Amino acid sequence: MERNIDRAMTADGLAALCGMSVSSLEKTVRRFAGAGAMELFGGMKIKRACALLEGAQSVKAVAYTLGFSSPYYFSAAFKKRTGVPPSQWRRGRVNR
């Protein structure tokens, strides 16, 4: 997953990269990570986004760097996981 963090992936795509069926991937990831494969992958993307937002990259650049289809979709996903939009999170980090 880490090697493909910059790509838009589906459960089928992740399973294929791992050489597993989707159901086998889900069972394995859930057993070891306590979350589904796509949930874990999405969390990894947001964690990486937080690190990228600490730099000089714009929200738009971070969205495309991580393979999101649009900055709007990225912002919604980021806010859903962190509770704040990426622009606000970035301002908070920059001002500290």
PDB file of C-alpha atoms in Angstrom:
ATOM      1  CA  MET A   1       0.000   0.000   0.000  1.00  0.00           C
ATOM      2  CA  GLU A   2       2.767   2.404   0.928  1.00  0.00           C
ATOM      3  CA  ARG A   3       4.424   2.062  -2.484  1.00  0.00           C
ATOM      4  CA  ASN A   4       1.157   2.984  -4.199  1.00  0.00           C
ATOM      5  CA  ILE A   5       0.045   5.802  -1.902  1.00  0.00           C
ATOM      6  CA  ASP A   6       0.183   8.259  -4.789  1.00  0.00           C
ATOM      7  CA  ARG A   7      -2.268   6.272  -6.917  1.00  0.00           C
ATOM      8  CA  ALA A   8      -6.029   6.122  -6.949  1.00  0.00           C
ATOM      9  CA  MET A   9      -6.699   2.513  -6.002  1.00  0.00           C
ATOM     10  CA  THR A  10      -9.733   0.289  -5.727  1.00  0.00           C
ATOM     11  CA  ALA A  11     -10.105  -2.793  -3.560  1.00  0.00           C
ATOM     12  CA  ASP A  12      -9.691  -4.883  -6.717  1.00  0.00           C
ATOM     13  CA  GLY A  13      -6.486  -3.038  -7.592  1.00  0.00           C
ATOM     14  CA  LEU A  14      -5.003  -3.437  -4.124  1.00  0.00           C
ATOM     15  CA  ALA A  15      -5.909  -7.114  -4.055  1.00  0.00           C
ATOM     16  CA  ALA A  16      -4.298  -7.663  -7.451  1.00  0.00           C
ATOM     17  CA  LEU A  17      -1.087  -5.942  -6.311  1.00  0.00           C
ATOM     18  CA  CYS A  18      -0.988  -8.269  -3.322  1.00  0.00           C
ATOM     19  CA  GLY A  19      -1.793 -11.337  -5.389  1.00  0.00           C
ATOM     20  CA  MET A  20      -4.938 -11.983  -3.361  1.00  0.00           C
ATOM     21  CA  SER A  21      -8.677 -11.933  -3.809  1.00  0.00           C
ATOM     22  CA  VAL A  22     -10.518  -8.933  -2.402  1.00  0.00           C
ATOM     23  CA  SER A  23     -12.088 -11.040   0.345  1.00  0.00           C
ATOM     24  CA  SER A  24      -8.715 -12.537   1.354  1.00  0.00           C
ATOM     25  CA  LEU A  25      -7.138  -9.091   1.417  1.00  0.00           C
ATOM     26  CA  GLU A  26      -9.967  -7.719   3.553  1.00  0.00           C
ATOM     27  CA  LYS A  27      -9.755 -10.603   6.029  1.00  0.00           C
ATOM     28  CA  THR A  28      -5.978 -10.362   6.306  1.00  0.00           C
ATOM     29  CA  VAL A  29      -5.834  -6.588   6.677  1.00  0.00           C
ATOM     30  CA  ARG A  30      -8.725  -6.534   9.147  1.00  0.00           C
ATOM     31  CA  ARG A  31      -7.055  -9.238  11.255  1.00  0.00           C
ATOM     32  CA  PHE A  32      -3.763  -7.373  11.526  1.00  0.00           C
ATOM     33  CA  ALA A  33      -4.822  -3.721  11.270  1.00  0.00           C
ATOM     34  CA  GLY A  34      -8.339  -3.783  12.701  1.00  0.00           C
ATOM     35  CA  ALA A  35      -9.731  -1.990   9.659  1.00  0.00           C
ATOM     36  CA  GLY A  36     -10.657  -2.796   6.083  1.00  0.00           C
ATOM     37  CA  ALA A  37      -8.077  -2.480   3.341  1.00  0.00           C
ATOM     38  CA  MET A  38      -9.567   0.626   1.750  1.00  0.00           C
ATOM     39  CA  GLU A  39     -10.107   2.257   5.147  1.00  0.00           C
ATOM     40  CA  LEU A  40      -6.479   1.606   6.020  1.00  0.00           C
ATOM     41  CA  PHE A  41      -5.297   2.857   2.623  1.00  0.00           C
ATOM     42  CA  GLY A  42      -7.382   6.032   2.965  1.00  0.00           C
ATOM     43  CA  GLY A  43      -5.956   6.649   6.430  1.00  0.00           C
ATOM     44  CA  MET A  44      -2.452   6.229   5.090  1.00  0.00           C
ATOM     45  CA  LYS A  45      -3.182   8.808   2.387  1.00  0.00           C
ATOM     46  CA  ILE A  46      -4.486  11.328   4.927  1.00  0.00           C
ATOM     47  CA  LYS A  47      -1.481  10.750   7.187  1.00  0.00           C
ATOM     48  CA  ARG A  48       0.809  11.428   4.225  1.00  0.00           C
ATOM     49  CA  ALA A  49      -1.278  14.492   3.346  1.00  0.00           C
ATOM     50  CA  CYS A  50      -0.695  15.893   6.834  1.00  0.00           C
ATOM     51  CA  ALA A  51       3.052  15.558   6.337  1.00  0.00           C
ATOM     52  CA  LEU A  52       2.919  17.130   2.871  1.00  0.00           C
ATOM     53  CA  LEU A  53       0.794  20.025   4.116  1.00  0.00           C
ATOM     54  CA  GLU A  54       3.524  20.881   6.614  1.00  0.00           C
ATOM     55  CA  GLY A  55       5.707  21.748   3.630  1.00  0.00           C
ATOM     56  CA  ALA A  56       5.129  24.444   1.068  1.00  0.00           C
ATOM     57  CA  GLN A  57       2.747  22.426  -1.128  1.00  0.00           C
ATOM     58  CA  SER A  58      -0.738  23.760  -1.720  1.00  0.00           C
ATOM     59  CA  VAL A  59      -3.840  21.768  -0.868  1.00  0.00           C
ATOM     60  CA  LYS A  60      -4.436  21.274  -4.593  1.00  0.00           C
ATOM     61  CA  ALA A  61      -0.907  19.964  -5.143  1.00  0.00           C
ATOM     62  CA  VAL A  62      -1.205  17.549  -2.215  1.00  0.00           C
ATOM     63  CA  ALA A  63      -4.525  16.252  -3.555  1.00  0.00           C
ATOM     64  CA  TYR A  64      -3.065  15.451  -6.955  1.00  0.00           C
ATOM     65  CA  THR A  65       0.197  14.137  -5.492  1.00  0.00           C
ATOM     66  CA  LEU A  66      -1.788  11.531  -3.546  1.00  0.00           C
ATOM     67  CA  GLY A  67      -3.897  10.485  -6.525  1.00  0.00           C
ATOM     68  CA  PHE A  68      -7.192  12.111  -5.555  1.00  0.00           C
ATOM     69  CA  SER A  69      -9.429  12.855  -8.524  1.00  0.00           C
ATOM     70  CA  SER A  70     -10.057  16.429  -7.398  1.00  0.00           C
ATOM     71  CA  PRO A  71      -9.051  18.835  -4.628  1.00  0.00           C
ATOM     72  CA  TYR A  72     -12.712  18.950  -3.549  1.00  0.00           C
ATOM     73  CA  TYR A  73     -12.875  15.195  -3.017  1.00  0.00           C
ATOM     74  CA  PHE A  74      -9.547  15.318  -1.165  1.00  0.00           C
ATOM     75  CA  SER A  75     -10.796  18.119   1.082  1.00  0.00           C
ATOM     76  CA  ALA A  76     -13.966  16.184   1.931  1.00  0.00           C
ATOM     77  CA  ALA A  77     -11.995  13.003   2.708  1.00  0.00           C
ATOM     78  CA  PHE A  78      -9.450  14.943   4.775  1.00  0.00           C
ATOM     79  CA  LYS A  79     -12.144  16.712   6.784  1.00  0.00           C
ATOM     80  CA  LYS A  80     -14.025  13.464   7.367  1.00  0.00           C
ATOM     81  CA  ARG A  81     -10.927  11.870   8.915  1.00  0.00           C
ATOM     82  CA  THR A  82      -9.405  14.831  10.756  1.00  0.00           C
ATOM     83  CA  GLY A  83     -12.400  17.011  11.572  1.00  0.00           C
ATOM     84  CA  VAL A  84     -10.957  20.079   9.835  1.00  0.00           C
ATOM     85  CA  PRO A  85     -10.446  21.011   6.182  1.00  0.00           C
ATOM     86  CA  PRO A  86      -6.865  20.719   4.911  1.00  0.00           C
ATOM     87  CA  SER A  87      -6.513  24.473   4.459  1.00  0.00           C
ATOM     88  CA  GLN A  88      -7.403  25.060   8.108  1.00  0.00           C
ATOM     89  CA  TRP A  89      -5.161  22.220   9.270  1.00  0.00           C
ATOM     90  CA  ARG A  90      -2.310  23.673   7.222  1.00  0.00           C
ATOM     91  CA  ARG A  91      -2.813  27.172   8.620  1.00  0.00           C
ATOM     92  CA  GLY A  92      -2.795  25.766  12.147  1.00  0.00           C
ATOM     93  CA  ARG A  93       0.491  23.967  11.494  1.00  0.00           C
ATOM     94  CA  VAL A  94       2.073  26.928   9.753  1.00  0.00           C
ATOM     95  CA  ASN A  95       1.150  29.334  12.552  1.00  0.00           C
ATOM     96  CA  ARG A  96       2.578  27.138  15.345  1.00  0.00           C
TER      97      ARG A  96
END
